[in-house]
Amino acid sequence: MYKRIPAHIGVIPDGNRRWAVENGYDKHDGYAHGVQPGFALYELMLEHGIKEATFYGFTRDNNKRAMVQREAFTQACIESVRTLSGRDANLLVIGNTDSSAFPEELLPYANRRVCFGKGLIKLNFLVNYDWEWDLRHALEHGAIASAEISRIDLLIRWGGCRRLSGFLPVQSVYADIYIVEHYWPDFDKQHFLAALDWYQDCDVTLGG
Amino acid sequence: MYKRIPAHIGVIPDGNRRWAVENGYDKHDGYAHGVQPGFALYELMLEHGIKEATFYGFTRDNNKRAMVQREAFTQACIESVRTLSGRDANLLVIGNTDSSAFPEELLPYANRRVCFGKGLIKLNFLVNYDWEWDLRHALEHGAIASAEISRIDLLIRWGGCRRLSGFLPVQSVYADIYIVEHYWPDFDKQHFLAALDWYQDCDVTLGG
């Protein structure tokens, strides 16, 4: 069906707060509605033989938001991992664990791979991630903090913004970037299929 | 007229070879047709008060191309700087000068700012640039090689591809990315104005 399948897909699930406001909720309520879409996408990725995926959880910069929002997106990350632990994935949580913003519930999965079930897909989850922290890690340790994460082929961003927002700057250098205008909680299978369709015609030269 | 003007615009002038083929030229002929558009854009930037611009010249990866193409894009870079020297700009050429692919004609402008005329705009030109070289520079020298280049607000890419292709990974982390479907040699003032229009409604939160 597809002549090219991206080995590694990056996911920026943006628009949770805008979705909440437009649907009559408080801003922070949006995050809880962003958990289920992640699993719908996970199932689609398994179906299509995607080998690796990286989800943007939250960043150091996101911690500037109101406390009620911070609690909500942190809780959504914890709930996602809890649910994933009953599925089949090879989880790697990457983020700065030296900060109190890193949820202790996720410490067992931080900076090492933990296999759930049959481990059918490498699933990377950026939690309290900070691109400067990631790069600066190389100065002290000889490799960036996210060195275990491979190059991204296709990056899909929900919510209409056309930027990386600090998402894995090293792995994203050659990523083809597909923007979905819909907010993340309104995730639909068709968004993913449209991204895959579009990816078929992206010319991969890596500069050559 | 505009409520927001980007301080720093990145430019990826892609599609020179595809333009050449579609217009009955040899692939390498496209690059020579990409010089004049750069100056049309330069004039527009001055008109709109843009303080800094970074143009993607060529990269280490581009050196994998046929020799006749390498000669053509190198010559286009040299000619651009020669023409610019008669205008008003504060030029900084960034690229790996340790490699023989770096044109010696541009050595006087490499890794330091050189002021032409009234120096009305900071103009950065990536020549034999290599994102890995840029980042690795920090390991030995404490700062990335392009540290003198500021954060990019708006990145405009011609030629329809939706990716960074290794363009300044650090400075592009929060850049709003605008894609022009037209090939670079078909540059038109309206492309730039449409990018500026689009930029008006990009929400800048820097993650907060």
Short mmCIF file of C-alpha atoms in Angstrom, two decimals:
data_model
loop_
_atom_site.label_atom_id
_atom_site.label_comp_id
_atom_site.label_asym_id
_atom_site.label_seq_id
_atom_site.Cartn_x
_atom_site.Cartn_y
_atom_site.Cartn_z
CA MET A 1 0.00 0.00 0.00
CA TYR A 2 2.74 2.46 0.98
CA LYS A 3 6.02 2.52 -0.89
CA ARG A 4 7.80 4.20 2.04
CA ILE A 5 7.14 3.79 5.72
CA PRO A 6 9.00 6.15 8.08
CA ALA A 7 11.13 4.17 10.52
CA HIS A 8 10.77 6.83 13.21
CA ILE A 9 7.88 9.23 13.71
CA GLY A 10 7.98 12.26 16.02
CA VAL A 11 4.72 13.48 17.52
CA ILE A 12 3.99 16.98 18.84
CA PRO A 13 0.49 16.71 20.33
CA ASP A 14 -0.26 20.43 20.53
CA GLY A 15 -3.53 22.32 21.02
CA ASN A 16 -4.87 20.71 24.21
CA ARG A 17 -5.59 24.04 25.91
CA ARG A 18 -7.12 25.65 22.83
CA TRP A 19 -9.30 22.56 22.41
CA ALA A 20 -10.45 22.83 26.04
CA VAL A 21 -11.41 26.49 25.73
CA GLU A 22 -13.26 25.94 22.46
CA ASN A 23 -15.17 23.04 24.01
CA GLY A 24 -16.23 24.87 27.16
CA TYR A 25 -13.69 23.37 29.53
CA ASP A 26 -10.98 25.04 31.62
CA LYS A 27 -7.64 25.21 29.82
CA HIS A 28 -5.99 22.55 31.99
CA ASP A 29 -8.77 20.05 31.30
CA GLY A 30 -7.45 19.63 27.77
CA TYR A 31 -4.49 17.49 28.78
CA ALA A 32 -6.60 14.62 30.17
CA HIS A 33 -8.34 14.50 26.79
CA GLY A 34 -4.96 14.03 25.12
CA VAL A 35 -4.18 10.62 26.62
CA GLN A 36 -6.60 8.43 24.66
CA PRO A 37 -5.56 9.91 21.26
CA GLY A 38 -1.99 8.84 22.02
CA PHE A 39 -3.11 5.23 22.27
CA ALA A 40 -5.22 5.45 19.13
CA LEU A 41 -2.08 6.66 17.35
CA TYR A 42 0.03 3.94 19.02
CA GLU A 43 -2.31 1.28 17.62
CA LEU A 44 -2.12 2.80 14.13
CA MET A 45 1.65 2.85 14.30
CA LEU A 46 1.77 -0.85 15.23
CA GLU A 47 -0.61 -1.59 12.35
CA HIS A 48 1.67 0.21 9.90
CA GLY A 49 4.92 -1.30 11.13
CA ILE A 50 6.43 1.88 12.59
CA LYS A 51 9.58 0.85 14.47
CA GLU A 52 10.08 3.90 16.68
CA ALA A 53 8.05 6.89 17.84
CA THR A 54 8.85 9.86 20.04
CA PHE A 55 6.05 11.76 21.80
CA TYR A 56 6.53 15.28 23.13
CA GLY A 57 5.25 15.15 26.72
CA PHE A 58 6.22 18.41 28.35
CA THR A 59 9.28 20.67 28.44
CA ARG A 60 11.11 22.76 30.96
CA ASP A 61 9.57 25.84 29.31
CA ASN A 62 6.07 24.42 29.84
CA ASN A 63 6.75 24.61 33.58
CA LYS A 64 6.29 28.39 33.33
CA ARG A 65 2.55 27.74 32.98
CA ALA A 66 -0.03 27.98 35.79
CA MET A 67 0.35 25.30 38.49
CA VAL A 68 -3.04 23.74 37.73
CA GLN A 69 -1.88 23.22 34.12
CA ARG A 70 1.47 21.80 35.21
CA GLU A 71 -0.30 19.30 37.44
CA ALA A 72 -2.65 18.37 34.60
CA PHE A 73 0.03 17.73 31.95
CA THR A 74 2.25 15.90 34.43
CA GLN A 75 -0.67 13.70 35.43
CA ALA A 76 -1.47 13.00 31.76
CA CYS A 77 2.14 11.83 31.23
CA ILE A 78 1.99 9.54 34.27
CA GLU A 79 -1.35 8.10 33.18
CA SER A 80 0.00 7.49 29.67
CA VAL A 81 2.93 5.47 30.96
CA ARG A 82 0.69 3.56 33.37
CA THR A 83 -1.60 2.57 30.50
CA LEU A 84 1.32 1.80 28.21
CA SER A 85 2.73 -0.60 30.80
CA GLY A 86 -0.16 -2.93 29.93
CA ARG A 87 0.66 -2.83 26.21
CA ASP A 88 3.60 -3.87 24.02
CA ALA A 89 6.31 -1.24 23.80
CA ASN A 90 9.93 -0.60 24.58
CA LEU A 91 9.69 2.62 26.60
CA LEU A 92 12.39 5.24 27.06
CA VAL A 93 11.58 8.38 29.03
CA ILE A 94 14.01 11.22 28.31
CA GLY A 95 14.10 14.36 30.43
CA ASN A 96 15.95 16.20 33.13
CA THR A 97 15.45 14.14 36.29
CA ASP A 98 17.55 16.52 38.41
CA SER A 99 14.64 18.95 38.48
CA SER A 100 11.68 18.66 40.87
CA ALA A 101 9.41 19.09 37.83
CA PHE A 102 10.25 15.55 36.76
CA PRO A 103 7.51 13.27 38.16
CA GLU A 104 8.95 10.67 40.51
CA GLU A 105 6.39 8.13 39.26
CA LEU A 106 8.35 8.08 35.97
CA LEU A 107 11.85 7.80 37.44
CA PRO A 108 11.94 4.00 36.89
CA TYR A 109 11.66 4.62 33.12
CA ALA A 110 14.02 7.59 32.84
CA ASN A 111 17.04 7.44 30.57
CA ARG A 112 16.88 3.68 30.06
CA ARG A 113 14.67 1.37 28.02
CA VAL A 114 12.02 -0.64 29.83
CA CYS A 115 10.21 -3.36 27.89
CA PHE A 116 6.46 -3.78 28.27
CA GLY A 117 4.86 -6.97 26.92
CA LYS A 118 6.17 -7.92 23.50
CA GLY A 119 7.98 -4.57 23.08
CA LEU A 120 6.59 -4.17 19.56
CA ILE A 121 7.72 -0.55 19.11
CA LYS A 122 10.42 1.70 20.55
CA LEU A 123 8.45 4.41 22.26
CA ASN A 124 10.31 7.48 23.46
CA PHE A 125 8.55 9.96 25.71
CA LEU A 126 10.01 13.41 26.37
CA VAL A 127 9.15 14.39 29.93
CA ASN A 128 10.48 17.62 31.45
CA TYR A 129 12.62 17.75 28.33
CA ASP A 130 14.82 20.72 27.58
CA TRP A 131 16.73 20.98 24.31
CA GLU A 132 19.53 23.00 25.92
CA TRP A 133 19.91 20.38 28.66
CA ASP A 134 19.93 17.69 25.95
CA LEU A 135 22.75 19.34 23.97
CA ARG A 136 24.74 20.51 26.98
CA HIS A 137 24.87 16.92 28.21
CA ALA A 138 27.47 16.33 25.48
CA LEU A 139 29.87 18.79 27.09
CA GLU A 140 30.07 16.73 30.27
CA HIS A 141 29.31 13.22 29.08
CA GLY A 142 30.52 13.11 25.46
CA ALA A 143 27.05 12.46 24.04
CA ILE A 144 23.74 14.30 24.03
CA ALA A 145 21.20 13.14 26.63
CA SER A 146 18.90 11.77 23.93
CA ALA A 147 21.65 9.87 22.10
CA GLU A 148 19.61 6.66 22.36
CA ILE A 149 16.89 8.22 20.17
CA SER A 150 17.44 7.75 16.43
CA ARG A 151 16.99 10.24 13.59
CA ILE A 152 13.37 11.23 12.93
CA ASP A 153 11.96 10.67 9.44
CA LEU A 154 8.49 12.15 9.79
CA LEU A 155 7.44 14.69 12.39
CA ILE A 156 3.70 15.26 12.82
CA ARG A 157 2.53 18.28 14.74
CA TRP A 158 -1.10 18.81 15.72
CA GLY A 159 -2.62 22.22 16.47
CA GLY A 160 -1.53 24.20 13.42
CA CYS A 161 1.75 25.77 14.59
CA ARG A 162 4.64 25.37 12.16
CA ARG A 163 7.64 25.07 14.38
CA LEU A 164 9.66 22.52 16.34
CA SER A 165 9.36 24.21 19.75
CA GLY A 166 12.64 22.69 20.87
CA PHE A 167 11.71 19.11 19.90
CA LEU A 168 14.91 17.02 19.60
CA PRO A 169 16.99 19.49 17.54
CA VAL A 170 19.63 16.91 16.60
CA GLN A 171 17.29 14.11 15.56
CA SER A 172 14.99 16.51 13.68
CA VAL A 173 17.59 17.99 11.30
CA TYR A 174 16.26 16.03 8.31
CA ALA A 175 12.72 15.29 9.51
CA ASP A 176 9.88 15.97 7.08
CA ILE A 177 7.40 18.08 9.02
CA TYR A 178 3.68 17.55 8.58
CA ILE A 179 1.24 19.94 10.22
CA VAL A 180 -2.29 18.93 11.24
CA GLU A 181 -4.55 21.95 11.77
CA HIS A 182 -6.81 20.07 14.21
CA TYR A 183 -6.11 20.19 17.95
CA TRP A 184 -4.60 17.04 19.40
CA PRO A 185 -7.67 15.93 21.45
CA ASP A 186 -9.57 15.86 18.13
CA PHE A 187 -7.10 13.28 16.79
CA ASP A 188 -8.50 11.20 13.97
CA LYS A 189 -7.04 8.22 12.15
CA GLN A 190 -7.28 10.23 8.91
CA HIS A 191 -4.69 12.74 10.18
CA PHE A 192 -2.13 9.98 10.48
CA LEU A 193 -3.02 8.45 7.12
CA ALA A 194 -2.83 11.86 5.43
CA ALA A 195 0.64 12.39 6.92
CA LEU A 196 1.76 8.99 5.60
CA ASP A 197 0.30 9.80 2.17
CA TRP A 198 2.14 13.11 2.08
CA TYR A 199 5.36 11.43 3.19
CA GLN A 200 5.27 9.17 0.13
CA ASP A 201 6.27 12.07 -2.11
CA CYS A 202 8.90 13.72 0.08
CA ASP A 203 12.19 13.43 -1.68
CA VAL A 204 14.91 12.11 0.64
CA THR A 205 18.34 13.27 -0.44
CA LEU A 206 19.93 14.12 2.94
CA GLY A 207 21.56 17.02 1.09
CA GLY A 208 23.21 14.86 -1.58
CA MET B 1 1.20 48.00 8.57
CA TYR B 2 2.61 44.95 10.35
CA LYS B 3 2.08 44.48 14.06
CA ARG B 4 5.06 42.11 14.32
CA ILE B 5 8.27 42.18 12.32
CA PRO B 6 10.63 39.21 12.80
CA ALA B 7 14.01 40.38 14.05
CA HIS B 8 15.81 37.52 12.33
CA ILE B 9 14.74 35.69 9.18
CA GLY B 10 16.28 32.44 7.98
CA VAL B 11 16.22 31.69 4.25
CA ILE B 12 16.47 28.26 2.60
CA PRO B 13 16.63 29.02 -1.14
CA ASP B 14 15.81 25.53 -2.39
CA GLY B 15 14.72 24.26 -5.81
CA ASN B 16 17.45 25.69 -8.06
CA ARG B 17 18.09 22.37 -9.81
CA ARG B 18 14.42 21.51 -10.23
CA TRP B 19 13.84 25.00 -11.64
CA ALA B 20 16.68 24.50 -14.13
CA VAL B 21 15.35 21.17 -15.38
CA GLU B 22 11.79 22.49 -15.73
CA ASN B 23 13.09 25.50 -17.68
CA GLY B 24 15.22 23.52 -20.10
CA TYR B 25 18.61 24.16 -18.51
CA ASP B 26 21.14 21.74 -17.10
CA LYS B 27 20.68 21.13 -13.37
CA HIS B 28 23.78 23.10 -12.36
CA ASP B 29 22.63 26.19 -14.30
CA GLY B 30 19.97 26.78 -11.65
CA TYR B 31 22.38 28.16 -9.08
CA ALA B 32 23.46 31.17 -11.15
CA HIS B 33 19.77 32.07 -11.41
CA GLY B 34 19.56 32.07 -7.63
CA VAL B 35 21.87 35.04 -7.04
CA GLN B 36 19.64 37.91 -8.17
CA PRO B 37 16.62 36.71 -6.12
CA GLY B 38 18.81 36.94 -3.01
CA PHE B 39 19.36 40.64 -3.65
CA ALA B 40 15.69 41.25 -4.37
CA LEU B 41 14.97 39.68 -0.98
CA TYR B 42 17.77 41.68 0.66
CA GLU B 43 16.18 44.92 -0.58
CA LEU B 44 12.78 43.87 0.74
CA MET B 45 14.27 43.04 4.12
CA LEU B 46 15.89 46.48 4.36
CA GLU B 47 12.56 48.07 3.40
CA HIS B 48 10.79 46.19 6.19
CA GLY B 49 13.38 46.84 8.88
CA ILE B 50 14.63 43.27 9.27
CA LYS B 51 17.68 43.40 11.54
CA GLU B 52 19.28 40.04 10.73
CA ALA B 53 19.01 37.39 8.02
CA THR B 54 20.72 34.05 7.50
CA PHE B 55 20.95 32.53 4.02
CA TYR B 56 21.66 28.84 3.47
CA GLY B 57 24.48 28.75 0.92
CA PHE B 58 25.67 25.16 0.75
CA THR B 59 26.41 22.37 3.18
CA ARG B 60 28.95 19.64 3.62
CA ASP B 61 26.30 17.18 2.43
CA ASN B 62 25.80 19.18 -0.78
CA ASN B 63 29.42 18.36 -1.63
CA LYS B 64 28.27 14.83 -2.46
CA ARG B 65 26.75 16.23 -5.64
CA ALA B 66 28.33 16.16 -9.11
CA MET B 67 31.44 18.33 -9.46
CA VAL B 68 29.83 20.61 -12.05
CA GLN B 69 27.07 21.35 -9.54
CA ARG B 70 29.55 21.92 -6.72
CA GLU B 71 31.42 24.41 -8.85
CA ALA B 72 28.19 26.16 -9.77
CA PHE B 73 26.87 26.60 -6.23
CA THR B 74 30.29 27.61 -4.91
CA GLN B 75 30.56 30.21 -7.67
CA ALA B 76 27.08 31.52 -6.86
CA CYS B 77 28.13 32.01 -3.23
CA ILE B 78 31.30 33.86 -4.24
CA GLU B 79 29.38 36.06 -6.66
CA SER B 80 26.78 36.85 -3.99
CA VAL B 81 29.40 38.06 -1.55
CA ARG B 82 31.16 40.06 -4.27
CA THR B 83 27.91 41.83 -5.11
CA LEU B 84 27.04 42.31 -1.46
CA SER B 85 30.38 44.03 -0.85
CA GLY B 86 29.00 46.97 -2.85
CA ARG B 87 25.88 47.19 -0.67
CA ASP B 88 25.15 47.91 3.00
CA ALA B 89 25.42 44.85 5.20
CA ASN B 90 27.30 43.41 8.12
CA LEU B 91 28.44 40.08 6.69
CA LEU B 92 29.30 36.93 8.62
CA VAL B 93 30.19 33.78 6.69
CA ILE B 94 29.86 30.63 8.81
CA GLY B 95 31.21 27.29 7.64
CA ASN B 96 33.97 24.78 8.05
CA THR B 97 37.08 26.45 6.62
CA ASP B 98 39.30 23.46 7.40
CA SER B 99 37.84 21.66 4.39
CA SER B 100 39.01 22.22 0.81
CA ALA B 101 35.34 22.65 -0.13
CA PHE B 102 35.36 26.06 1.52
CA PRO B 103 36.09 28.63 -1.23
CA GLU B 104 39.25 30.58 -0.48
CA GLU B 105 37.70 33.71 -1.97
CA LEU B 106 35.42 33.80 1.08
CA LEU B 107 38.07 33.19 3.75
CA PRO B 108 38.35 36.92 4.54
CA TYR B 109 34.69 36.87 5.67
CA ALA B 110 34.71 33.57 7.54
CA ASN B 111 33.75 33.40 11.19
CA ARG B 112 33.97 37.17 11.75
CA ARG B 113 31.75 40.10 10.85
CA VAL B 114 32.85 42.35 7.99
CA CYS B 115 30.98 45.60 7.47
CA PHE B 116 30.04 46.70 3.94
CA GLY B 117 28.84 50.29 3.43
CA LYS B 118 26.39 51.40 6.10
CA GLY B 119 26.01 47.85 7.47
CA LEU B 120 22.23 48.19 7.51
CA ILE B 121 21.51 44.51 8.23
CA LYS B 122 23.36 41.61 9.84
CA LEU B 123 23.68 39.14 7.00
CA ASN B 124 24.83 35.62 7.81
CA PHE B 125 25.77 33.27 5.02
CA LEU B 126 26.22 29.55 5.63
CA VAL B 127 28.97 28.31 3.32
CA ASN B 128 30.20 24.70 3.53
CA TYR B 129 28.10 24.57 6.68
CA ASP B 130 27.63 21.33 8.58
CA TRP B 131 25.28 21.12 11.55
CA GLU B 132 27.38 18.41 13.21
CA TRP B 133 30.51 20.52 12.85
CA ASP B 134 28.58 23.49 14.29
CA LEU B 135 27.46 21.59 17.40
CA ARG B 136 30.70 19.66 17.88
CA HIS B 137 32.56 22.96 17.99
CA ALA B 138 31.13 23.39 21.51
CA LEU B 139 32.97 20.32 22.74
CA GLU B 140 36.36 21.85 21.97
CA HIS B 141 35.68 25.57 22.20
CA GLY B 142 32.86 25.91 24.74
CA ALA B 143 30.44 27.42 22.20
CA ILE B 144 28.86 26.28 18.94
CA ALA B 145 30.56 27.57 15.78
CA SER B 146 27.53 29.70 14.90
CA ALA B 147 27.22 31.25 18.36
CA GLU B 148 27.37 34.75 16.84
CA ILE B 149 24.08 34.05 15.00
CA SER B 150 20.96 34.90 17.02
CA ARG B 151 17.71 32.95 17.38
CA ILE B 152 15.62 32.78 14.22
CA ASP B 153 12.04 34.06 14.37
CA LEU B 154 10.83 33.25 10.88
CA LEU B 155 12.31 30.66 8.57
CA ILE B 156 11.24 30.79 4.91
CA ARG B 157 11.98 27.82 2.68
CA TRP B 158 11.43 27.90 -1.06
CA GLY B 159 10.92 24.78 -3.19
CA GLY B 160 8.14 23.05 -1.26
CA CYS B 161 10.08 20.71 1.06
CA ARG B 162 8.98 20.88 4.68
CA ARG B 163 12.16 20.28 6.60
CA LEU B 164 15.17 22.09 8.03
CA SER B 165 17.84 20.05 6.19
CA GLY B 166 20.34 20.74 8.95
CA PHE B 167 19.82 24.51 8.95
CA LEU B 168 21.12 25.97 12.26
CA PRO B 169 19.51 23.43 14.62
CA VAL B 170 20.11 25.53 17.73
CA GLN B 171 18.86 28.86 16.38
CA SER B 172 15.85 27.22 14.70
CA VAL B 173 14.34 25.59 17.80
CA TYR B 174 11.51 28.14 18.01
CA ALA B 175 11.46 29.40 14.42
CA ASP B 176 8.10 29.63 12.69
CA ILE B 177 8.56 27.81 9.40
CA TYR B 178 6.90 29.12 6.24
CA ILE B 179 7.05 27.06 3.06
CA VAL B 180 6.91 28.60 -0.42
CA GLU B 181 5.99 26.04 -3.07
CA HIS B 182 7.77 27.99 -5.84
CA TYR B 183 11.39 27.26 -6.67
CA TRP B 184 13.90 29.83 -5.45
CA PRO B 185 14.87 31.25 -8.90
CA ASP B 186 11.15 32.13 -9.32
CA PHE B 187 11.34 34.33 -6.22
CA ASP B 188 8.68 36.99 -6.12
CA LYS B 189 8.12 39.83 -3.67
CA GLN B 190 4.69 38.35 -2.90
CA HIS B 191 6.30 35.24 -1.38
CA PHE B 192 8.04 37.37 1.22
CA LEU B 193 4.95 39.47 1.92
CA ALA B 194 2.80 36.34 2.29
CA ALA B 195 5.32 34.94 4.81
CA LEU B 196 5.19 38.20 6.78
CA ASP B 197 1.38 38.15 6.69
CA TRP B 198 1.32 34.58 7.96
CA TYR B 199 3.82 35.44 10.68
CA GLN B 200 1.42 38.06 12.12
CA ASP B 201 -0.81 35.34 13.49
CA CYS B 202 1.82 32.93 14.82
CA ASP B 203 1.44 32.78 18.55
CA VAL B 204 4.79 33.22 20.29
CA THR B 205 4.83 31.54 23.68
CA LEU B 206 8.32 29.98 23.71
CA GLY B 207 6.66 27.07 25.53
CA GLY B 208 5.25 29.20 28.39
#
